């Protein structure tokens, strides 16, 4: 099993969710996050005063999938979230040792 974390732009969340659902991936967790990468934030002008925005708001999508579905999840997020502009985000993949469904006690892939 794998855990895929995708950091994407806010306006791409619905597109990514719908695309993953069309591919048969139904479970995900979404969090509002803030951070910066190479772009190191940006400046905005509000009422004539310039403000530095150090942490850019993004959305983090977490998907737990089987090894067989990993490439589908990655490809779907890449194709859907990409705009070609700086700040499109990142995808991180980690190994997952176990998962347990609290209601039934099922473990491993059965718990997904």
Short mmCIF file of N, CA, C and O in Angstrom, two decimals, residues 45-103:
data_model
loop_
_atom_site.label_atom_id
_atom_site.label_comp_id
_atom_site.label_asym_id
_atom_site.label_seq_id
_atom_site.Cartn_x
_atom_site.Cartn_y
_atom_site.Cartn_z
N UNK A 45 -0.70 43.99 -3.29
CA UNK A 45 -0.98 45.36 -2.89
C UNK A 45 -2.45 45.46 -2.50
O UNK A 45 -3.33 45.07 -3.25
N UNK A 46 -2.68 45.94 -1.26
CA UNK A 46 -4.03 46.11 -0.75
C UNK A 46 -4.16 47.53 -0.22
O UNK A 46 -3.44 47.93 0.69
N UNK A 47 -5.07 48.28 -0.84
CA UNK A 47 -5.31 49.68 -0.45
C UNK A 47 -4.02 50.50 -0.45
O UNK A 47 -3.76 51.27 0.47
N UNK A 48 -3.21 50.29 -1.46
CA UNK A 48 -2.01 51.08 -1.63
C UNK A 48 -0.80 50.63 -0.83
O UNK A 48 0.27 51.20 -0.96
N UNK A 49 -0.96 49.61 0.00
CA UNK A 49 0.14 49.11 0.81
C UNK A 49 0.55 47.73 0.30
O UNK A 49 -0.29 46.88 0.06
N UNK A 50 1.85 47.53 0.16
CA UNK A 50 2.37 46.26 -0.34
C UNK A 50 2.57 45.30 0.83
O UNK A 50 3.15 45.66 1.86
N UNK A 51 2.08 44.09 0.67
CA UNK A 51 2.21 43.06 1.68
C UNK A 51 2.96 41.86 1.09
O UNK A 51 2.70 41.46 -0.03
N UNK A 52 3.86 41.30 1.91
CA UNK A 52 4.58 40.09 1.50
C UNK A 52 3.78 38.87 1.97
O UNK A 52 3.43 38.76 3.14
N UNK A 53 3.44 38.00 1.04
CA UNK A 53 2.76 36.74 1.35
C UNK A 53 3.82 35.65 1.32
O UNK A 53 4.22 35.17 0.26
N UNK A 54 4.34 35.30 2.52
CA UNK A 54 5.43 34.33 2.60
C UNK A 54 4.95 32.90 2.38
O UNK A 54 5.65 32.09 1.78
N UNK A 55 3.77 32.58 2.90
CA UNK A 55 3.24 31.24 2.78
C UNK A 55 2.04 31.26 1.85
O UNK A 55 1.05 31.92 2.12
N UNK A 56 2.15 30.52 0.76
CA UNK A 56 1.10 30.49 -0.25
C UNK A 56 0.06 29.43 0.14
O UNK A 56 0.42 28.30 0.48
N UNK A 57 -1.23 29.77 0.12
CA UNK A 57 -2.26 28.78 0.46
C UNK A 57 -2.41 27.72 -0.63
O UNK A 57 -2.41 28.04 -1.82
N UNK A 58 -2.48 26.47 -0.20
CA UNK A 58 -2.65 25.33 -1.11
C UNK A 58 -3.62 24.34 -0.46
O UNK A 58 -4.07 24.53 0.66
N UNK A 59 -3.88 23.26 -1.16
CA UNK A 59 -4.71 22.17 -0.65
C UNK A 59 -3.86 20.90 -0.71
O UNK A 59 -3.19 20.64 -1.71
N UNK A 60 -3.91 20.13 0.38
CA UNK A 60 -3.20 18.84 0.40
C UNK A 60 -4.22 17.73 0.29
O UNK A 60 -5.15 17.64 1.08
N UNK A 61 -4.04 16.89 -0.71
CA UNK A 61 -4.90 15.73 -0.94
C UNK A 61 -4.11 14.49 -0.56
O UNK A 61 -3.01 14.28 -1.06
N UNK A 62 -4.67 13.68 0.33
CA UNK A 62 -4.02 12.44 0.73
C UNK A 62 -4.87 11.27 0.24
O UNK A 62 -6.07 11.22 0.51
N UNK A 63 -4.24 10.36 -0.48
CA UNK A 63 -4.93 9.19 -1.02
C UNK A 63 -4.12 7.95 -0.62
O UNK A 63 -2.91 7.90 -0.85
N UNK A 64 -4.79 6.99 -0.04
CA UNK A 64 -4.17 5.70 0.27
C UNK A 64 -4.63 4.73 -0.81
O UNK A 64 -5.82 4.60 -1.08
N UNK A 65 -3.67 4.05 -1.44
CA UNK A 65 -4.02 3.16 -2.55
C UNK A 65 -3.17 1.90 -2.53
O UNK A 65 -2.16 1.82 -1.84
N UNK A 66 -3.61 0.94 -3.30
CA UNK A 66 -2.83 -0.29 -3.47
C UNK A 66 -1.65 0.01 -4.38
O UNK A 66 -1.63 1.01 -5.11
N UNK A 67 -0.66 -0.87 -4.36
CA UNK A 67 0.49 -0.70 -5.24
C UNK A 67 0.07 -0.71 -6.71
O UNK A 67 0.65 0.00 -7.53
N UNK A 68 -0.97 -1.48 -7.02
CA UNK A 68 -1.44 -1.57 -8.41
C UNK A 68 -2.06 -0.25 -8.89
O UNK A 68 -2.01 0.07 -10.06
N UNK A 69 -2.69 0.49 -7.99
CA UNK A 69 -3.35 1.75 -8.35
C UNK A 69 -2.44 2.97 -8.26
O UNK A 69 -2.86 4.08 -8.61
N UNK A 70 -1.22 2.78 -7.78
CA UNK A 70 -0.33 3.92 -7.53
C UNK A 70 -0.12 4.78 -8.77
O UNK A 70 -0.30 6.00 -8.72
N UNK A 71 0.25 4.18 -9.88
CA UNK A 71 0.54 4.97 -11.08
C UNK A 71 -0.70 5.68 -11.60
O UNK A 71 -0.61 6.81 -12.09
N UNK A 72 -1.86 5.06 -11.46
CA UNK A 72 -3.11 5.71 -11.87
C UNK A 72 -3.35 6.96 -11.04
O UNK A 72 -3.72 8.01 -11.58
N UNK A 73 -3.15 6.87 -9.73
CA UNK A 73 -3.35 8.02 -8.85
C UNK A 73 -2.38 9.14 -9.21
O UNK A 73 -2.78 10.31 -9.36
N UNK A 74 -1.11 8.80 -9.37
CA UNK A 74 -0.10 9.81 -9.71
C UNK A 74 -0.42 10.47 -11.04
O UNK A 74 -0.41 11.71 -11.16
N UNK A 75 -0.69 9.68 -12.07
CA UNK A 75 -0.98 10.23 -13.39
C UNK A 75 -2.21 11.13 -13.38
O UNK A 75 -2.23 12.18 -14.02
N UNK A 76 -3.23 10.71 -12.65
CA UNK A 76 -4.47 11.49 -12.58
C UNK A 76 -4.23 12.84 -11.93
O UNK A 76 -4.69 13.87 -12.43
N UNK A 77 -3.50 12.86 -10.81
CA UNK A 77 -3.21 14.13 -10.15
C UNK A 77 -2.35 15.01 -11.04
O UNK A 77 -2.62 16.21 -11.19
N UNK A 78 -1.33 14.43 -11.67
CA UNK A 78 -0.46 15.20 -12.56
C UNK A 78 -1.23 15.85 -13.70
O UNK A 78 -1.10 17.04 -13.96
N UNK A 79 -2.02 15.06 -14.38
CA UNK A 79 -2.75 15.57 -15.55
C UNK A 79 -3.80 16.60 -15.17
O UNK A 79 -4.05 17.55 -15.91
N UNK A 80 -4.42 16.43 -14.01
CA UNK A 80 -5.54 17.29 -13.63
C UNK A 80 -5.08 18.59 -12.97
O UNK A 80 -5.67 19.64 -13.19
N UNK A 81 -4.02 18.53 -12.14
CA UNK A 81 -3.60 19.69 -11.36
C UNK A 81 -2.62 20.59 -12.10
O UNK A 81 -2.38 21.72 -11.68
N UNK A 82 -2.06 20.11 -13.18
CA UNK A 82 -1.00 20.87 -13.87
C UNK A 82 -1.56 22.03 -14.67
O UNK A 82 -2.49 21.89 -15.46
N UNK A 83 -0.98 23.23 -14.43
CA UNK A 83 -1.32 24.41 -15.23
C UNK A 83 -0.13 24.86 -16.06
O UNK A 83 -0.28 25.67 -16.96
N UNK A 84 1.06 24.37 -15.72
CA UNK A 84 2.27 24.79 -16.42
C UNK A 84 2.91 26.03 -15.81
O UNK A 84 3.92 26.52 -16.31
N UNK A 85 2.34 26.54 -14.74
CA UNK A 85 2.85 27.74 -14.08
C UNK A 85 3.61 27.37 -12.80
O UNK A 85 3.39 26.30 -12.22
N UNK A 86 4.48 28.26 -12.36
CA UNK A 86 5.19 28.06 -11.10
C UNK A 86 4.15 27.97 -9.99
O UNK A 86 3.19 28.75 -9.95
N UNK A 87 4.34 27.02 -9.07
CA UNK A 87 3.41 26.88 -7.95
C UNK A 87 2.33 25.84 -8.15
O UNK A 87 1.37 25.80 -7.38
N UNK A 88 2.47 24.99 -9.18
CA UNK A 88 1.48 23.94 -9.40
C UNK A 88 1.42 22.94 -8.26
O UNK A 88 0.40 22.33 -8.02
N UNK A 89 2.52 22.74 -7.53
CA UNK A 89 2.52 21.86 -6.38
C UNK A 89 3.48 20.70 -6.51
O UNK A 89 4.35 20.68 -7.37
N UNK A 90 3.30 19.73 -5.64
CA UNK A 90 4.17 18.56 -5.58
C UNK A 90 3.34 17.33 -5.27
O UNK A 90 2.23 17.41 -4.75
N UNK A 91 3.92 16.16 -5.56
CA UNK A 91 3.34 14.87 -5.19
C UNK A 91 4.40 14.10 -4.42
O UNK A 91 5.54 14.01 -4.88
N UNK A 92 4.03 13.56 -3.27
CA UNK A 92 4.92 12.74 -2.46
C UNK A 92 4.30 11.36 -2.31
O UNK A 92 3.09 11.24 -2.08
N UNK A 93 5.13 10.31 -2.40
CA UNK A 93 4.66 8.93 -2.26
C UNK A 93 5.46 8.27 -1.15
O UNK A 93 6.69 8.32 -1.16
N UNK A 94 4.75 7.67 -0.20
CA UNK A 94 5.42 6.95 0.88
C UNK A 94 4.81 5.56 1.01
O UNK A 94 3.66 5.32 0.65
N UNK A 95 5.61 4.63 1.53
CA UNK A 95 5.12 3.28 1.81
C UNK A 95 4.24 3.32 3.05
O UNK A 95 4.51 4.06 3.99
N UNK A 96 3.22 2.50 3.05
CA UNK A 96 2.30 2.42 4.18
C UNK A 96 2.33 0.99 4.70
O UNK A 96 2.05 0.05 3.96
N UNK A 97 2.66 0.83 5.96
CA UNK A 97 2.79 -0.51 6.54
C UNK A 97 1.45 -1.20 6.72
O UNK A 97 1.31 -2.38 6.44
N UNK A 98 0.47 -0.48 7.23
CA UNK A 98 -0.79 -1.12 7.55
C UNK A 98 -1.92 -0.09 7.57
O UNK A 98 -1.68 1.10 7.71
N UNK A 99 -3.12 -0.56 7.41
CA UNK A 99 -4.31 0.27 7.60
C UNK A 99 -5.34 -0.60 8.31
O UNK A 99 -5.40 -1.81 8.08
N UNK A 100 -6.12 0.04 9.18
CA UNK A 100 -7.10 -0.70 9.98
C UNK A 100 -8.42 0.06 9.95
O UNK A 100 -8.46 1.25 10.23
N UNK A 101 -9.48 -0.63 9.54
CA UNK A 101 -10.82 -0.03 9.58
C UNK A 101 -11.33 -0.18 11.01
O UNK A 101 -11.46 -1.29 11.53
N UNK A 102 -11.58 0.96 11.65
CA UNK A 102 -11.96 0.95 13.06
C UNK A 102 -13.26 0.20 13.29
O UNK A 102 -13.39 -0.58 14.24
N UNK A 103 -14.25 0.40 12.41
CA UNK A 103 -15.56 -0.21 12.61
C UNK A 103 -15.50 -1.73 12.63
O UNK A 103 -16.14 -2.38 13.47
#
